[in-house]
Tab-separated table of C-alpha atoms in Angstrom:
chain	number	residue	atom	x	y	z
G	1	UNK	CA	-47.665	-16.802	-33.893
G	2	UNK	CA	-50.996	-16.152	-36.050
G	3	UNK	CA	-51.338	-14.661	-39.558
G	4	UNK	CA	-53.891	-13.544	-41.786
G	5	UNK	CA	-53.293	-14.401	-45.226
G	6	UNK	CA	-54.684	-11.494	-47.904
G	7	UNK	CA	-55.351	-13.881	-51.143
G	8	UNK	CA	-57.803	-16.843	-52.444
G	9	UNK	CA	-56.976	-17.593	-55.822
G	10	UNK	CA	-54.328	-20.116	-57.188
G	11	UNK	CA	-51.010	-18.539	-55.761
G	12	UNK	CA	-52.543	-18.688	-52.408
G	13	UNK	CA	-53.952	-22.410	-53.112
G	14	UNK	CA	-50.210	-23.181	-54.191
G	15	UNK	CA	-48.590	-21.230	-51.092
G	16	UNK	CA	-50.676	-22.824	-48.561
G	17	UNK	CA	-50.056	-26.402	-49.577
G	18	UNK	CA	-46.386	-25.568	-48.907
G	19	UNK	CA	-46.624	-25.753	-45.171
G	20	UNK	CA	-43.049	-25.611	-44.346
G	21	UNK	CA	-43.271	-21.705	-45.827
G	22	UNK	CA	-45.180	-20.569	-42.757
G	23	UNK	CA	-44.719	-23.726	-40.030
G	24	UNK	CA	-44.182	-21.334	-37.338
G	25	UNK	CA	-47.893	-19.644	-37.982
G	26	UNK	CA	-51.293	-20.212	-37.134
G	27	UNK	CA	-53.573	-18.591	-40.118
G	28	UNK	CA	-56.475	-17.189	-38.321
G	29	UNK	CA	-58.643	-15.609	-41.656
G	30	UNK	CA	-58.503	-15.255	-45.219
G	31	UNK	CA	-59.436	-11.895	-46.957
G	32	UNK	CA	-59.903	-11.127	-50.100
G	33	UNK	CA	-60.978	-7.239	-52.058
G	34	UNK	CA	-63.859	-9.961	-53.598
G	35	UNK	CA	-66.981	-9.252	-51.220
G	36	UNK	CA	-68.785	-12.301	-52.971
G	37	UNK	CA	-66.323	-14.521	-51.274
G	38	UNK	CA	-67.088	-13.153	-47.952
G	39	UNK	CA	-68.624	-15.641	-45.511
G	40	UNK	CA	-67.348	-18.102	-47.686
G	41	UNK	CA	-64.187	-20.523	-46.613
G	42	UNK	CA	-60.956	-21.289	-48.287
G	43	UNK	CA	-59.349	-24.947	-47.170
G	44	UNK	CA	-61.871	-25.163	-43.686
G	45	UNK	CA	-60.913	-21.367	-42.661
G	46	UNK	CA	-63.149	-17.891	-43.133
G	47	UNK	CA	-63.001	-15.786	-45.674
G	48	UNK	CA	-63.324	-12.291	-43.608
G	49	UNK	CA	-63.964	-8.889	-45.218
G	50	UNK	CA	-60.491	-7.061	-44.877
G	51	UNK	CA	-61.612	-5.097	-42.187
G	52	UNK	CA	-62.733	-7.921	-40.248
G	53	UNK	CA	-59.853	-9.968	-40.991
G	54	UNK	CA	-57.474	-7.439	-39.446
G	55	UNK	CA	-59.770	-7.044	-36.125
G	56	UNK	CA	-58.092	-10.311	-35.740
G	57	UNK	CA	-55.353	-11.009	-33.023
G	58	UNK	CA	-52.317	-11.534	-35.785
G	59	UNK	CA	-48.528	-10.805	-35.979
G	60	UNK	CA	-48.068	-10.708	-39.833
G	61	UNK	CA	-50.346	-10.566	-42.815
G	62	UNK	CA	-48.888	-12.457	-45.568
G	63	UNK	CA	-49.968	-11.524	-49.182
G	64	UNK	CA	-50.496	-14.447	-51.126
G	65	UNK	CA	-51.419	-12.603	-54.861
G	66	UNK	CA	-49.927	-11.599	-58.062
G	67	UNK	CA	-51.576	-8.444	-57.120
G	68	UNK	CA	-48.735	-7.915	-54.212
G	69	UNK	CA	-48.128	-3.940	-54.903
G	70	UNK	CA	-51.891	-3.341	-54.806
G	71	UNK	CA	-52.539	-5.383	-51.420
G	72	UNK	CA	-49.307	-3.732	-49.899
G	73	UNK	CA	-49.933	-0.086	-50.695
G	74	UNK	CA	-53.738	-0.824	-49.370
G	75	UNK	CA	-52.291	-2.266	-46.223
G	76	UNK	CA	-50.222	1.027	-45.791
G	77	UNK	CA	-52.665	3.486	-46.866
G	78	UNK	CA	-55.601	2.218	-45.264
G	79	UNK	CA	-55.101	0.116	-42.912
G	80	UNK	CA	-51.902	2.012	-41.517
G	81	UNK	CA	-50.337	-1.533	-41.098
G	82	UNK	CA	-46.850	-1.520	-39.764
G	83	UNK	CA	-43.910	-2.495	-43.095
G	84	UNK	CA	-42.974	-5.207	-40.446
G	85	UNK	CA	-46.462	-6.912	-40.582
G	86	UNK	CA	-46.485	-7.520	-44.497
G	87	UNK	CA	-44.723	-10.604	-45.987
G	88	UNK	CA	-45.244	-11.617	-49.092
G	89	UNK	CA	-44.787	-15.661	-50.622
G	90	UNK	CA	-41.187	-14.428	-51.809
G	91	UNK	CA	-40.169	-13.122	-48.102
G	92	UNK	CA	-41.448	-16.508	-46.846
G	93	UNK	CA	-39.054	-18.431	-49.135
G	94	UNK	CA	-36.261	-16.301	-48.302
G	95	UNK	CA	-36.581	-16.852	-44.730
G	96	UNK	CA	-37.026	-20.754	-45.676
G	97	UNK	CA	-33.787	-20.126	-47.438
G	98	UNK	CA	-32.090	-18.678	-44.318
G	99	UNK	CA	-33.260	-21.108	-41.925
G	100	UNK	CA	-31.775	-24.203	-44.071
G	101	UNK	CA	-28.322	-22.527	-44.386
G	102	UNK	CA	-28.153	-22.184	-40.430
G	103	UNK	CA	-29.502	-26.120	-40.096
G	104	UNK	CA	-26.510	-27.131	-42.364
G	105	UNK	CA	-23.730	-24.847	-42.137
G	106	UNK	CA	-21.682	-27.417	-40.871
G	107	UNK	CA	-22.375	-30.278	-43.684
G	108	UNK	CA	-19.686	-31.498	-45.553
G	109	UNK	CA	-21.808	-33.051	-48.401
G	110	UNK	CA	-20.450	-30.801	-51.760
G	111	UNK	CA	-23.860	-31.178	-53.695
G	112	UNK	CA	-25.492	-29.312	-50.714
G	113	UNK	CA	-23.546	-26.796	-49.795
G	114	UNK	CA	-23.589	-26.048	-53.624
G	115	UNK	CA	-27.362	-25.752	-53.306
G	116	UNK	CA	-27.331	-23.704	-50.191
G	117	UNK	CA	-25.295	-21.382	-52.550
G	118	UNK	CA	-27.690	-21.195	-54.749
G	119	UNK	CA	-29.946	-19.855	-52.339
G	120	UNK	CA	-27.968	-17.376	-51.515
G	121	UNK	CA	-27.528	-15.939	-54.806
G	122	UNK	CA	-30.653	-16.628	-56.341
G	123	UNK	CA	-33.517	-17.698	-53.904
G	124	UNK	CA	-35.226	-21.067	-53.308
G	125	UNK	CA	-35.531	-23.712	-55.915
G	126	UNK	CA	-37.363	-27.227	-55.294
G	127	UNK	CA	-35.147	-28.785	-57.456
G	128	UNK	CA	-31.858	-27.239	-55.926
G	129	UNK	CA	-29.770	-25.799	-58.184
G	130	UNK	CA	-31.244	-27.042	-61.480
G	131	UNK	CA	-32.201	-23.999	-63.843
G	132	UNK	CA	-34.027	-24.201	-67.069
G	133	UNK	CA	-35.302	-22.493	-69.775
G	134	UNK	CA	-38.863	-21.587	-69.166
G	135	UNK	CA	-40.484	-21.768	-72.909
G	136	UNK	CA	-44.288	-21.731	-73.487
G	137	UNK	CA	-46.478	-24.234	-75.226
G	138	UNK	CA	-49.398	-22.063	-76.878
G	139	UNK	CA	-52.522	-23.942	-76.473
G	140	UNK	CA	-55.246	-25.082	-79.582
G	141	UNK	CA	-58.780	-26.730	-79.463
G	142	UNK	CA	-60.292	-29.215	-81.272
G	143	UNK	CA	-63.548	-29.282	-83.103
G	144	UNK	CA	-64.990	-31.183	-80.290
G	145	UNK	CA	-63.580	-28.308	-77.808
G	146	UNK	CA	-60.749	-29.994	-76.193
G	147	UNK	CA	-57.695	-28.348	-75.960
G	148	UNK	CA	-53.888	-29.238	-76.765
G	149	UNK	CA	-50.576	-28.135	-77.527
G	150	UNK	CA	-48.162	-29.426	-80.134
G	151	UNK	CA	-45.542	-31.703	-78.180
G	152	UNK	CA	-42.808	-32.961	-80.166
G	153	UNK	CA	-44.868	-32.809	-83.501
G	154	UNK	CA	-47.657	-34.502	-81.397
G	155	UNK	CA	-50.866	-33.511	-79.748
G	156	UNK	CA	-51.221	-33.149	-75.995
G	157	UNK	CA	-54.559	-32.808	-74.534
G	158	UNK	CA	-55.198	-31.673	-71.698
G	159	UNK	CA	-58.696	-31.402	-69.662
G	160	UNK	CA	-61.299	-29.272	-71.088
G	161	UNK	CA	-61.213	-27.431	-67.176
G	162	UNK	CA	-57.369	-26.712	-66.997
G	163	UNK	CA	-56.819	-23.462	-66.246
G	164	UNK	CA	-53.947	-22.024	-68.282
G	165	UNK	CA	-51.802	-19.224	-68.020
G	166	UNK	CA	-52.067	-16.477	-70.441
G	167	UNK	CA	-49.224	-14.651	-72.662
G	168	UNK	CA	-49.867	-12.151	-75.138
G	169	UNK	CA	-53.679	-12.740	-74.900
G	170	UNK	CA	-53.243	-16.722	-75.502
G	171	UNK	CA	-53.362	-19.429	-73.424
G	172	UNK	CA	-50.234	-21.424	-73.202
G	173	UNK	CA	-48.864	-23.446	-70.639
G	174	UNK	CA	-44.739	-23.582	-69.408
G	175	UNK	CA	-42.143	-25.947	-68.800
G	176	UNK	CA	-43.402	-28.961	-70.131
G	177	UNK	CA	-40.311	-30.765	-70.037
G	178	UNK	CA	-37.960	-28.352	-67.289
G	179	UNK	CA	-37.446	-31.484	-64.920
G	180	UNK	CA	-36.010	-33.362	-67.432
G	181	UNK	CA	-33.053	-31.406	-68.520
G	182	UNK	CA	-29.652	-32.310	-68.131
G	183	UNK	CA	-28.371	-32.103	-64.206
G	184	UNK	CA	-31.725	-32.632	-62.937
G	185	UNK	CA	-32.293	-33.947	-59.691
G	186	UNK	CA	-35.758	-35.668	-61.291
G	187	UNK	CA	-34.408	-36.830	-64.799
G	188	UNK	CA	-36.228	-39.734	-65.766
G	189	UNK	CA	-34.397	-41.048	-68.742
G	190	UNK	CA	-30.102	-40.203	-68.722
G	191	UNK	CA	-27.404	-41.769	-70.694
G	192	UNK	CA	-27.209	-44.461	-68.086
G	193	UNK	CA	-30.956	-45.672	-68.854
G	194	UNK	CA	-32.167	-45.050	-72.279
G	195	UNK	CA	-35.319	-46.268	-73.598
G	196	UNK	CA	-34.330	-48.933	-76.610
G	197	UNK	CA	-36.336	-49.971	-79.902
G	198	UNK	CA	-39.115	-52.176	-79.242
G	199	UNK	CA	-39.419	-51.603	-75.017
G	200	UNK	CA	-41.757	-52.284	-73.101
G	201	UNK	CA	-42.708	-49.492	-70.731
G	202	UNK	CA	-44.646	-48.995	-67.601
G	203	UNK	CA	-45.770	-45.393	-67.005
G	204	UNK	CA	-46.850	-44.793	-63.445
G	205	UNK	CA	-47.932	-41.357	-63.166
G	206	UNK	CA	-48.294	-40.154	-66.088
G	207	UNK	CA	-50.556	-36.786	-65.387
G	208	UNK	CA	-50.550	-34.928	-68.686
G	209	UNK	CA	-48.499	-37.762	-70.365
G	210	UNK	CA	-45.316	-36.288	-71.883
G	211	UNK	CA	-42.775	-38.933	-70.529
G	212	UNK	CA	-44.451	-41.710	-72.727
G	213	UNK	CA	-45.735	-39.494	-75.317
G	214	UNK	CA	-41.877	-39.000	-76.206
G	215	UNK	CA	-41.214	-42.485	-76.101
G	216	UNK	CA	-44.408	-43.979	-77.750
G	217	UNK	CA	-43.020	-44.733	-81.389
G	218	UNK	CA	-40.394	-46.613	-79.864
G	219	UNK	CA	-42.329	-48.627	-77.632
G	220	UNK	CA	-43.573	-51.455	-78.256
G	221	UNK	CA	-45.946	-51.417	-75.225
G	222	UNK	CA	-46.892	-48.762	-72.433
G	223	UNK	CA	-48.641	-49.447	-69.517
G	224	UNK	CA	-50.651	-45.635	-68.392
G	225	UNK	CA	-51.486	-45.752	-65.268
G	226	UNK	CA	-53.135	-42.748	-63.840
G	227	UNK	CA	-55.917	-42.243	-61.028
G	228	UNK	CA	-56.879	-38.834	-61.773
G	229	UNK	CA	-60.391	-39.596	-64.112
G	230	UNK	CA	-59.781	-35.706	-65.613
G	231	UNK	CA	-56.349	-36.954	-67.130
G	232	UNK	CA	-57.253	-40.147	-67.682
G	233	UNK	CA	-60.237	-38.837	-70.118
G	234	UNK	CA	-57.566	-36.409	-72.025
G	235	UNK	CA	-54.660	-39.192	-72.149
G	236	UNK	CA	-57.280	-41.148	-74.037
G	237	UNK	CA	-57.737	-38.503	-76.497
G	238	UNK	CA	-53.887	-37.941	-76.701
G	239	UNK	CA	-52.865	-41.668	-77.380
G	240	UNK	CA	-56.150	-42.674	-79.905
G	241	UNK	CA	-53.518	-43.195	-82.152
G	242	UNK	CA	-51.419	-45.514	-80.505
G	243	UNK	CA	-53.769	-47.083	-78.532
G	244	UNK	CA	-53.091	-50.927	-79.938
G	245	UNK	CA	-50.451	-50.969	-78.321
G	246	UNK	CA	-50.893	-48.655	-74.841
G	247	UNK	CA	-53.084	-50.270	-71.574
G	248	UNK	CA	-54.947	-47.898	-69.908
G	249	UNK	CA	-55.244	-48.256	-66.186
G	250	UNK	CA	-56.881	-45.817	-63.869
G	251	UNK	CA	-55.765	-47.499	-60.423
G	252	UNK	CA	-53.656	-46.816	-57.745
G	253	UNK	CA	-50.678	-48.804	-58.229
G	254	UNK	CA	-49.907	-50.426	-54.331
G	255	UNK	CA	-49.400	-53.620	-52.685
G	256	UNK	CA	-52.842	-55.077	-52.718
G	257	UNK	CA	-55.465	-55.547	-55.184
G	258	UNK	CA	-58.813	-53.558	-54.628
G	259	UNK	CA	-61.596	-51.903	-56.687
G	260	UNK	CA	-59.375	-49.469	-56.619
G	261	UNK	CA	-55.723	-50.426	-56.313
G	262	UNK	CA	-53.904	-52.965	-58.339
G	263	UNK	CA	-50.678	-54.264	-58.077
G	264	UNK	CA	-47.824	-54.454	-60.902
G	265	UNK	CA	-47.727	-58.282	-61.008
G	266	UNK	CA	-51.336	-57.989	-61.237
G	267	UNK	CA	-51.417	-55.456	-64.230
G	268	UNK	CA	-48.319	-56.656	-66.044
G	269	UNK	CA	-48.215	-60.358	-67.344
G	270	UNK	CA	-44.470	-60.396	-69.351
G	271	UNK	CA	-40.868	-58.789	-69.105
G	272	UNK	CA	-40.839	-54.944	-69.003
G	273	UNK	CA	-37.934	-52.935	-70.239
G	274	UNK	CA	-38.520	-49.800	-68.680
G	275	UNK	CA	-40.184	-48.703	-65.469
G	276	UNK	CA	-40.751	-44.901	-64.710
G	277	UNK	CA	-42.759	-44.447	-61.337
G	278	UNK	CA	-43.518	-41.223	-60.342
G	279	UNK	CA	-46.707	-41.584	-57.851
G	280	UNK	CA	-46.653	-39.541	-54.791
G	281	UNK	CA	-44.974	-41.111	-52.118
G	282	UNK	CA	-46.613	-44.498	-53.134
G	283	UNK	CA	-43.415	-45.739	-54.702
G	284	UNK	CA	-42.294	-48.310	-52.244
G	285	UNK	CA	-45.509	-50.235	-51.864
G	286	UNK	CA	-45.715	-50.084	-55.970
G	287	UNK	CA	-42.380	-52.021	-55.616
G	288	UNK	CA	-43.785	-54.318	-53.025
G	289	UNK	CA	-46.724	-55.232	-55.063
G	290	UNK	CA	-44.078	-55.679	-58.093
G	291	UNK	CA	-41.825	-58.129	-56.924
G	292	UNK	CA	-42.389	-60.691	-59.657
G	293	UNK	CA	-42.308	-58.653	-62.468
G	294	UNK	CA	-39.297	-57.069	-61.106
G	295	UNK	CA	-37.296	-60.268	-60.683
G	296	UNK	CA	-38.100	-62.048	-64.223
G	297	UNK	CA	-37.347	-57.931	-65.543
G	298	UNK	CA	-34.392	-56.672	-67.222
G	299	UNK	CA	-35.530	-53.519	-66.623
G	300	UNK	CA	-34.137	-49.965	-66.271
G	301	UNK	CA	-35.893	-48.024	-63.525
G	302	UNK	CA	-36.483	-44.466	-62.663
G	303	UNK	CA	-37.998	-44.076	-59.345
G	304	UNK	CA	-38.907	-40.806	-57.687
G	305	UNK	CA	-37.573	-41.043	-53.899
G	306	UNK	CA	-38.216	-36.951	-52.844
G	307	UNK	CA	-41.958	-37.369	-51.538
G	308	UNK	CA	-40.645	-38.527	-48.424
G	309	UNK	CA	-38.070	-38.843	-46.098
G	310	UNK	CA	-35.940	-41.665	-46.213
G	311	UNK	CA	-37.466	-43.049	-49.151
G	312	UNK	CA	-34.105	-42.947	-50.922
G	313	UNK	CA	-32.389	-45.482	-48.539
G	314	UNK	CA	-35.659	-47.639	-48.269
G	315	UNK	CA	-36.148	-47.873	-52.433
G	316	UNK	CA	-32.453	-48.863	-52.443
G	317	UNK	CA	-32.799	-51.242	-50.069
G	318	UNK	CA	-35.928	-52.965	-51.981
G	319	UNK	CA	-34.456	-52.537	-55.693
G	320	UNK	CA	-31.342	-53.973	-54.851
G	321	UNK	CA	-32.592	-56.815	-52.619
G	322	UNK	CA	-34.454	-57.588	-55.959
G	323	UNK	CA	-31.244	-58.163	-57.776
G	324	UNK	CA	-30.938	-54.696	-59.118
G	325	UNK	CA	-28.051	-51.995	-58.876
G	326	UNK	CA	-28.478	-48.330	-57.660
G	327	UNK	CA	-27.554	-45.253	-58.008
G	328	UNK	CA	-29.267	-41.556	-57.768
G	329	UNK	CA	-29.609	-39.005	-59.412
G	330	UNK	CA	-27.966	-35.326	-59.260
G	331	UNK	CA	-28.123	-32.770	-56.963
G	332	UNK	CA	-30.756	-32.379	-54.425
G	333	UNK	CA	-34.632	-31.702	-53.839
G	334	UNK	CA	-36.136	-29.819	-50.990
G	335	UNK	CA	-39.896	-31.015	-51.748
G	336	UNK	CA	-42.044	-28.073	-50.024
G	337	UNK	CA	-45.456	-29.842	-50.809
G	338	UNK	CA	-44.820	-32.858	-48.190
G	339	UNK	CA	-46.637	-31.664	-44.879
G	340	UNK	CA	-43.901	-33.526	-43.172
G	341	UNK	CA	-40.666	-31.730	-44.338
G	342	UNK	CA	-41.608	-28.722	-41.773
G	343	UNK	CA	-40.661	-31.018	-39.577
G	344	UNK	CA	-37.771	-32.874	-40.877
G	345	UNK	CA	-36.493	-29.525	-43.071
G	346	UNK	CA	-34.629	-32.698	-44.986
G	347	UNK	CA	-33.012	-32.163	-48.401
G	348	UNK	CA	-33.518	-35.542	-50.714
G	349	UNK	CA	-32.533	-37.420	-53.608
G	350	UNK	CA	-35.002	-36.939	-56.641
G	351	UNK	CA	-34.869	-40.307	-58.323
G	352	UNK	CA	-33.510	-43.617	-57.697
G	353	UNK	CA	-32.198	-44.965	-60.778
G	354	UNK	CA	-31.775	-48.939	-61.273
G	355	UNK	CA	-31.017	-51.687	-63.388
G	356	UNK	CA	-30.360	-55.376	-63.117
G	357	UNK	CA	-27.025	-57.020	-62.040
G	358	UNK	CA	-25.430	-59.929	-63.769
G	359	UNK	CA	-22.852	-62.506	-61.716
C-alpha cells in the first residue's frame, strides 16, 4: 500500500524513524502548507505541493503535525478526501497496539499480558507500562550564550542548537529523569546496584549527562564517553568543575581500537565499580572489547539489552561467562526506533543488570 505523509517538521522526523508505525506502506511524497519547502526532499523523498502530492497513486494520507485539526479539516474541505484516507501518528500507534495483542494473545508471560493491557486502556508506551510524571526543566543561558537547566542544584548544558520545547513562552525541556523511576524497564541504578562512596564509574552514553551528573560527588572517577562532538562540547562545560577527576572520551566504545573506536581495556587501566552502558545496540561488542577490565572488576553493571533482538540472552550469556550474575530489569520495552522490530514485532528486556559472583 502507498501513503503520502502531510508533515516535515520534528513530529514527522520522529514518526518516520519509527518504521514499524507504517511497515505495511510505501510513502510516495511529502507535503507540506510551506511552499519554500517545495522541490525540496525530506529523508531522500519529494516534498510535493499538496495538490501534487495527492495526484499521487496513495491509499491513506497520514498527518504527521501538531497541527492535525488544521491538516484534517483542509483534507475534507478542500481536497474532499474520504475520513477513511486520513490517519494521524496516534491512529498508527493504535493499530500498532492492535496488531501486538493479536501476535500474543496466547502468551502466558504475566509482565506482557500486563503490558498488552495497558494498551488497551491507555495506548502505546515504549517502555510498557511504566508511567511518570512529566515535569519541565525551564531552560537559562550563560553569559557566553550557552544554555542550561538547574539539575539537582547543578548546571546542565546543553548545545547552543538544541531545539527546546516551549511552555508559557519559555523554553524548557521534559522528563529529564522519567526512565529512571521506580518500575522502569530502563532503570539504571535500583536497590540491587547502588553507586557507593568513592566508585569508580564508566559512563557509556552519556548524551546530555544526567546519569553521572547525579553521581559525580560520589565518584571518585567517571569515565564520559560520548561520540556525538555537539554533547561532547556541552558535557565539557557541564563537568568544568569536576573535571580532575572525569576522562573525557569521544569514541565509539567496540571491540577494536581505531581512530575512532576504542576499547574498554584500552580506555580503562584499574578496577571500576560501576559500569552503565547505554550505546545503541553496540553493547555486546563494548563487552567484548572489555573483557579484562571486566574480570579483575567488582563491578555492578547496568546494560541496556532493548536495541535489539536477542540481545538480552546474548549479554547474559557474555556477563555471566565473565564470572558475573544476571538478572533484568522490570517489565518490558517495545523499542519502535530499531528498523528491525517491524519485522520481529518482539517485546524486550530494557537492561541487563549484573554483578560479580563469589565461590
Amino acid at each position: 500500500m502507498k501513503a503520502v505523509v502531510w508533515g516535515t517538521g520534528i513530529i514527522a522526523k520522529d514518526c518516520f524513524s519509527k518504521k514499524v508505525l507504517y511497515r505495511n506502506y510505501d510513502i510516495v511524497a511529502f507535503t507540506d502548507n510551506n511552499f519554500e519547502l517545495w522541490g525540496k526532499k525530506f529523508n531522500g523523498i519529494n516534498i510535493l505541493s499538496p495538490q501534487e502530492a495527492l495526484k499521487k497513486e496513495f491509499d491513506i494520507v497520514f498527518i504527521w503535525s501538531s497541527f492535525q485539526k488544521e491538516i484534517r479539516k483542509q483534507l475534507l474541505e478542500e481536497f474532499h478526501l474520504e475520513k477513511s484516507k486520513i490517519c494521524t501518528y496516534q491512529g498508527l500507534e493504535k493499530k500498532l497496539c492492535e496488531d501486538l495483542k493479536v501476535k500474543y494473545q496466547e502468551s502466558a508471560d504475566t509482565e506482557l499480558k500486563k503490558v498488552l493491557g495497558y494498551y488497551q486502556k491507555k495506548g502505546f508506551n515504549i517502555y510498557g507500562y511504566y508511567e511518570w510524571e512529566e515535569k519541565p526543566y525551564f531552560v537559562e543561558h550563560d553569559n557566553e550564550g550557552w544554555p542550561y537547566i538547574m539539575f539537582e542544584r547543578k548546571k546542565m548544558y546543553y548545545p547552543k542548537e538544541y531545539r527546546f520545547l516551549v511552555k508559557d513562552g519559555k523554553e524548557c525541556v521534559y522528563n529529564v529523569l522519567f526512565e529512571q523511576g521506580l518500575h522502569s524497564p530502563h532503570q539504571y541504578v535500583t536497590d540491587r546496584n547502588g553507586i557507593k562512596d568513592g566508585s569508580i564509574i564508566v559512563d557509556a552514553g552519556v548524551c546530555e549527562g544526567n546519569f553521572a551528573l547525579r553521581y559525580v560527588e560520589k565518584a571518585k572517577k567517571i569515565y564520559l564517553i560520548e561520540t556525538d562532538l555537539e554533547w561532547m562540547e556541552a558535557l565539557r562545560k557541564t563537568f568544568a568543575k569536576y573535571q580532575d577527576k572525569v576522562v573525557f572520551c569521544p569514541k565509539f566504545l567496540t571491540r577494536y581500537d581505531s581512530k575512532t573506536t576504542v576499547t574498554l581495556d584500552t580506555l580503562v587501566k584499574e578496577r571500576i565499580d560501576f559500569l552503565k552502558m547505554d550505546i545503541e545496540g553496540a553493547e555486546i561488542d563494548a563487552i567484548l572489547g572489555g573483557k579484562n577490565v571486566l574480570q579483575v572488576s567488582d563491578a555492578q553493571c547496568a546494560i541496556c539489552s532493548y536495541h535489539r533482538q536477542r540481545d538480552t540472552e546474548y549479554i547474559k550469556w557474555l556477563m555471566e561467562d565473565l564470572g558475573y550474575q544476571t538478572s533484568e530489569s522490570e517489565g518490558y520495552m517495545f523499542f519502535v526506533y530499531d528498523d528491525g522490530i517491524a519485522e520481529t514485532m518482539d517485546f524486550r528486556k530494557g537492561l541487563i543488570y549484573a554483578k560479580k559472583i563469589y565461590r
